[in-house]
Tab-separated table of C-alpha atoms in Angstrom:
chain	number	residue	atom	x	y	z
A	1	ASN	CA	-36.153	-29.560	-127.952
A	2	ALA	CA	-34.395	-32.244	-125.877
A	3	GLY	CA	-32.564	-29.908	-123.448
A	4	VAL	CA	-29.500	-31.628	-121.976
A	5	THR	CA	-28.919	-35.236	-122.961
A	6	GLN	CA	-26.365	-37.674	-121.545
A	7	THR	CA	-25.098	-41.054	-122.680
A	8	PRO	CA	-24.841	-43.713	-121.446
A	9	LYS	CA	-27.492	-43.859	-118.733
A	10	PHE	CA	-25.695	-46.606	-116.852
A	11	GLN	CA	-22.228	-48.150	-117.077
A	12	VAL	CA	-20.228	-50.766	-115.195
A	13	LEU	CA	-16.444	-50.607	-115.435
A	14	LYS	CA	-13.600	-52.614	-113.986
A	15	THR	CA	-10.818	-50.807	-112.143
A	16	GLY	CA	-8.325	-49.438	-114.633
A	17	GLN	CA	-10.703	-49.293	-117.599
A	18	SER	CA	-11.365	-46.035	-119.397
A	19	MET	CA	-14.556	-44.503	-120.678
A	20	THR	CA	-16.044	-41.256	-121.938
A	21	LEU	CA	-19.326	-39.794	-120.780
A	22	GLN	CA	-21.089	-37.764	-123.429
A	23	CYS	CA	-23.207	-34.663	-122.953
A	24	ALA	CA	-25.021	-32.502	-125.487
A	25	GLN	CA	-27.351	-29.511	-125.198
A	26	ASP	CA	-29.590	-27.952	-127.836
A	27	MET	CA	-30.353	-24.669	-126.055
A	28	ASN	CA	-27.483	-22.687	-127.598
A	29	HIS	CA	-25.907	-22.315	-124.154
A	30	ASN	CA	-22.369	-21.015	-123.791
A	31	SER	CA	-21.423	-22.708	-120.507
A	32	MET	CA	-21.416	-26.395	-119.651
A	33	TYR	CA	-20.598	-28.268	-116.443
A	34	TRP	CA	-19.859	-31.750	-115.151
A	35	TYR	CA	-20.864	-32.693	-111.605
A	36	ARG	CA	-20.746	-35.856	-109.577
A	37	GLN	CA	-23.342	-36.655	-106.933
A	38	ASP	CA	-22.595	-38.937	-104.006
A	39	PRO	CA	-24.903	-39.720	-101.071
A	40	GLY	CA	-24.961	-36.835	-98.591
A	41	MET	CA	-22.407	-34.844	-100.582
A	42	GLY	CA	-24.692	-32.937	-102.877
A	43	LEU	CA	-23.395	-32.041	-106.315
A	44	ARG	CA	-19.688	-31.365	-106.655
A	45	LEU	CA	-18.254	-29.641	-109.697
A	46	ILE	CA	-15.639	-31.657	-111.590
A	47	TYR	CA	-14.918	-29.427	-114.599
A	48	TYR	CA	-16.670	-26.664	-116.433
A	49	SER	CA	-16.439	-24.877	-119.756
A	50	ALA	CA	-17.406	-21.206	-119.624
A	51	SER	CA	-17.461	-20.986	-123.408
A	52	GLU	CA	-16.498	-23.000	-126.457
A	53	GLY	CA	-12.738	-23.552	-126.460
A	54	THR	CA	-12.205	-23.121	-122.712
A	55	THR	CA	-12.244	-25.573	-119.826
A	56	ASP	CA	-11.423	-25.150	-116.141
A	57	LYS	CA	-11.112	-27.346	-113.083
A	58	GLY	CA	-13.811	-27.438	-110.479
A	59	GLU	CA	-13.776	-28.762	-106.926
A	60	VAL	CA	-12.910	-32.424	-107.658
A	61	PRO	CA	-11.018	-32.692	-111.013
A	62	ASN	CA	-8.492	-35.419	-110.149
A	63	GLY	CA	-8.849	-38.532	-112.296
A	64	TYR	CA	-10.915	-36.796	-114.990
A	65	ASN	CA	-10.375	-34.982	-118.244
A	66	VAL	CA	-12.827	-33.035	-120.366
A	67	SER	CA	-13.230	-31.903	-123.937
A	68	ARG	CA	-15.497	-29.136	-125.196
A	69	LEU	CA	-15.953	-30.592	-128.663
A	70	ASN	CA	-18.097	-27.723	-129.931
A	71	LYS	CA	-20.739	-25.402	-128.511
A	72	ARG	CA	-23.213	-28.259	-128.074
A	73	GLU	CA	-21.049	-31.054	-126.701
A	74	PHE	CA	-18.953	-31.481	-123.558
A	75	SER	CA	-17.445	-34.880	-122.744
A	76	LEU	CA	-15.948	-36.253	-119.536
A	77	ARG	CA	-13.259	-38.910	-119.685
A	78	LEU	CA	-12.053	-41.314	-117.029
A	79	GLU	CA	-8.625	-42.544	-118.154
A	80	SER	CA	-8.174	-45.233	-115.492
A	81	ALA	CA	-11.330	-45.777	-113.472
A	82	ALA	CA	-11.140	-46.314	-109.723
A	83	PRO	CA	-13.843	-47.552	-107.301
A	84	SER	CA	-13.859	-44.048	-105.749
A	85	GLN	CA	-15.295	-42.793	-109.039
A	86	THR	CA	-18.473	-44.791	-108.550
A	87	SER	CA	-21.084	-42.064	-108.607
A	88	VAL	CA	-23.896	-40.446	-110.545
A	89	TYR	CA	-22.596	-37.931	-113.056
A	90	PHE	CA	-24.646	-34.950	-114.175
A	91	CYS	CA	-24.011	-32.594	-117.020
A	92	ALA	CA	-25.517	-29.098	-116.903
A	93	SER	CA	-25.555	-26.012	-119.078
A	94	ASN	CA	-26.567	-22.368	-118.997
A	95	LEU	CA	-26.207	-19.186	-120.996
A	96	GLY	CA	-23.236	-18.234	-118.850
A	97	LEU	CA	-23.718	-14.523	-119.352
A	98	GLY	CA	-24.126	-13.770	-115.649
A	99	SER	CA	-27.628	-12.408	-116.049
A	100	ILE	CA	-29.881	-12.241	-113.020
A	101	GLY	CA	-32.346	-15.093	-112.907
A	102	GLU	CA	-30.179	-17.428	-114.892
A	103	THR	CA	-29.998	-21.045	-113.839
A	104	GLN	CA	-28.314	-24.268	-114.809
A	105	TYR	CA	-30.248	-26.945	-116.661
A	106	PHE	CA	-29.356	-30.523	-115.821
A	107	GLY	CA	-29.317	-33.718	-117.814
A	108	PRO	CA	-30.798	-37.007	-116.539
A	109	GLY	CA	-27.475	-38.337	-115.246
A	110	THR	CA	-25.143	-41.282	-115.873
A	111	ARG	CA	-24.869	-43.895	-113.133
A	112	LEU	CA	-21.341	-45.314	-113.063
A	113	LEU	CA	-20.241	-48.345	-111.072
A	114	VAL	CA	-16.530	-49.155	-110.896
A	115	LEU	CA	-15.722	-52.629	-109.601
B	1	GLN	CA	-16.706	-27.925	-92.546
B	2	LYS	CA	-18.783	-27.703	-95.701
B	3	GLU	CA	-19.596	-24.290	-97.143
B	4	VAL	CA	-23.284	-25.196	-97.331
B	5	GLU	CA	-24.955	-27.424	-94.748
B	6	GLN	CA	-28.300	-29.125	-95.182
B	7	ASP	CA	-30.015	-31.716	-93.015
B	8	PRO	CA	-30.213	-34.910	-95.117
B	9	GLY	CA	-33.499	-36.086	-93.575
B	10	PRO	CA	-35.518	-37.987	-94.497
B	11	LEU	CA	-38.335	-35.665	-93.524
B	12	SER	CA	-41.699	-37.417	-93.462
B	13	VAL	CA	-44.918	-35.380	-93.278
B	14	PRO	CA	-48.627	-36.050	-93.870
B	15	GLU	CA	-50.326	-34.672	-96.952
B	16	GLY	CA	-51.452	-31.077	-96.441
B	17	ALA	CA	-48.703	-30.217	-93.944
B	18	ILE	CA	-46.491	-27.157	-94.172
B	19	VAL	CA	-42.910	-28.181	-94.861
B	20	SER	CA	-39.845	-26.180	-93.912
B	21	LEU	CA	-36.498	-26.992	-95.525
B	22	ASN	CA	-33.364	-25.139	-94.526
B	23	CYS	CA	-29.729	-24.525	-95.377
B	24	THR	CA	-26.958	-22.684	-93.590
B	25	TYR	CA	-23.832	-21.382	-95.261
B	26	SER	CA	-20.533	-19.866	-94.287
B	27	ASN	CA	-19.455	-17.814	-97.331
B	28	SER	CA	-20.684	-14.231	-96.975
B	29	ALA	CA	-19.979	-13.635	-100.696
B	30	PHE	CA	-23.005	-15.707	-101.724
B	31	GLN	CA	-25.701	-13.480	-103.219
B	32	TYR	CA	-27.790	-15.801	-105.376
B	33	PHE	CA	-29.773	-18.567	-103.742
B	34	MET	CA	-31.585	-21.403	-105.424
B	35	TRP	CA	-33.668	-24.417	-104.563
B	36	TYR	CA	-33.601	-27.423	-106.859
B	37	ARG	CA	-35.965	-30.374	-106.705
B	38	GLN	CA	-34.678	-33.798	-107.688
B	39	TYR	CA	-36.949	-36.769	-108.184
B	40	SER	CA	-35.490	-40.230	-107.789
B	41	ARG	CA	-33.147	-41.151	-110.656
B	42	LYS	CA	-33.643	-37.781	-112.364
B	43	GLY	CA	-31.569	-34.651	-112.764
B	44	PRO	CA	-32.183	-31.610	-110.526
B	45	GLU	CA	-34.629	-28.991	-111.760
B	46	LEU	CA	-34.819	-25.394	-110.584
B	47	LEU	CA	-37.697	-24.658	-108.236
B	48	MET	CA	-36.996	-21.214	-106.805
B	49	TYR	CA	-34.408	-18.483	-107.303
B	50	THR	CA	-33.788	-15.462	-105.063
B	51	TYR	CA	-31.261	-12.681	-105.034
B	52	SER	CA	-29.901	-11.290	-101.763
B	53	SER	CA	-32.189	-11.177	-98.714
B	54	GLY	CA	-35.954	-11.337	-98.576
B	55	ASN	CA	-38.855	-13.572	-99.550
B	56	LYS	CA	-40.110	-14.863	-102.863
B	57	GLU	CA	-43.380	-16.691	-103.365
B	58	ASP	CA	-44.446	-18.941	-106.230
B	59	GLY	CA	-47.698	-20.793	-105.744
B	60	ARG	CA	-47.330	-23.143	-102.788
B	61	PHE	CA	-43.604	-22.441	-102.483
B	62	THR	CA	-41.916	-19.611	-100.581
B	63	ALA	CA	-38.172	-19.057	-100.500
B	64	GLN	CA	-36.688	-16.978	-97.713
B	65	VAL	CA	-33.141	-15.651	-97.383
B	66	ASP	CA	-31.612	-14.166	-94.239
B	67	LYS	CA	-28.098	-13.085	-95.165
B	68	SER	CA	-27.376	-11.703	-91.697
B	69	SER	CA	-27.821	-15.207	-90.274
B	70	LYS	CA	-26.502	-16.982	-93.387
B	71	TYR	CA	-29.679	-19.050	-93.444
B	72	ILE	CA	-32.107	-19.853	-96.234
B	73	SER	CA	-35.430	-21.647	-96.149
B	74	LEU	CA	-37.955	-23.173	-98.494
B	75	PHE	CA	-41.550	-23.482	-97.316
B	76	ILE	CA	-44.055	-25.737	-99.017
B	77	ARG	CA	-47.706	-25.147	-98.163
B	78	ASP	CA	-50.404	-27.801	-98.562
B	79	SER	CA	-47.782	-30.436	-99.321
B	80	GLN	CA	-48.724	-33.151	-101.812
B	81	PRO	CA	-47.393	-36.689	-102.353
B	82	SER	CA	-46.017	-35.388	-105.676
B	83	ASP	CA	-43.715	-33.100	-103.647
B	84	SER	CA	-41.838	-36.195	-102.426
B	85	ALA	CA	-38.302	-35.656	-103.706
B	86	THR	CA	-34.870	-34.522	-102.622
B	87	TYR	CA	-34.523	-30.753	-102.281
B	88	LEU	CA	-31.106	-29.245	-102.882
B	89	CYS	CA	-30.172	-25.720	-101.971
B	90	ALA	CA	-27.529	-24.029	-104.109
B	91	MET	CA	-25.862	-20.661	-103.981
B	92	SER	CA	-23.468	-18.513	-105.902
B	93	GLY	CA	-21.454	-15.360	-105.563
B	94	ASN	CA	-22.215	-14.438	-109.164
B	95	ALA	CA	-25.300	-14.988	-111.248
B	96	GLY	CA	-25.782	-18.640	-112.020
B	97	ASN	CA	-22.323	-19.739	-112.999
B	98	MET	CA	-20.431	-21.413	-110.156
B	99	LEU	CA	-22.884	-23.070	-107.815
B	100	THR	CA	-22.173	-24.551	-104.394
B	101	PHE	CA	-24.741	-27.159	-103.404
B	102	GLY	CA	-25.973	-28.451	-100.091
B	103	GLY	CA	-26.171	-32.211	-99.627
B	104	GLY	CA	-29.947	-32.293	-100.142
B	105	THR	CA	-32.920	-33.098	-97.907
B	106	ARG	CA	-35.129	-36.032	-98.778
B	107	LEU	CA	-38.806	-35.227	-98.295
B	108	MET	CA	-41.588	-37.793	-98.148
B	109	VAL	CA	-45.205	-36.648	-98.149
B	110	LYS	CA	-47.555	-39.424	-97.106
B	111	PRO	CA	-51.153	-39.556	-98.438
């Protein structure tokens, strides 16, 4: 049981290049999330998918797109990377049923550097 | 102004000390309050979870929520070097789904 996995672990891009960050969970969770973490800013929600087939914008969606490929996988795409997108990206998931005591489970993160 | 404020630290304490970590928030709709621990170069992991006001204890950790003051705290008793990490508070108006995070406090416990 791997939990939430993310690939790649680290990536360097040049301005204008594109890339896709991959996320998969094996906990049969309904909801999945993409966050970015910058120093002193905490975690900010980029996009989320409440259930398979749905996606919604979070706090900072500009410059990103997402795809909920199936129940397990949720990818984040940068179409034209900018230096402002240098960050650590975390994927998370949870049951999404609104039950008390529920939490989000996080992956190990992808460190992205845009030059 | 951010919805959730947290002193970034770093907070440095000797082993065995009692640690107090705090967050303030502005959104009165928040009902669910969480503390996540994040080790360097790792993803956050849930440490404590409380609903509404009151205290919750789990081993050396106590989470406290004061909704009237919009203030939450995490206390760590008998702190250990292994507690050295960044502690993030998070809160939600509904159970677990949309979380708003504080910026995190970096804690260092010296042997």
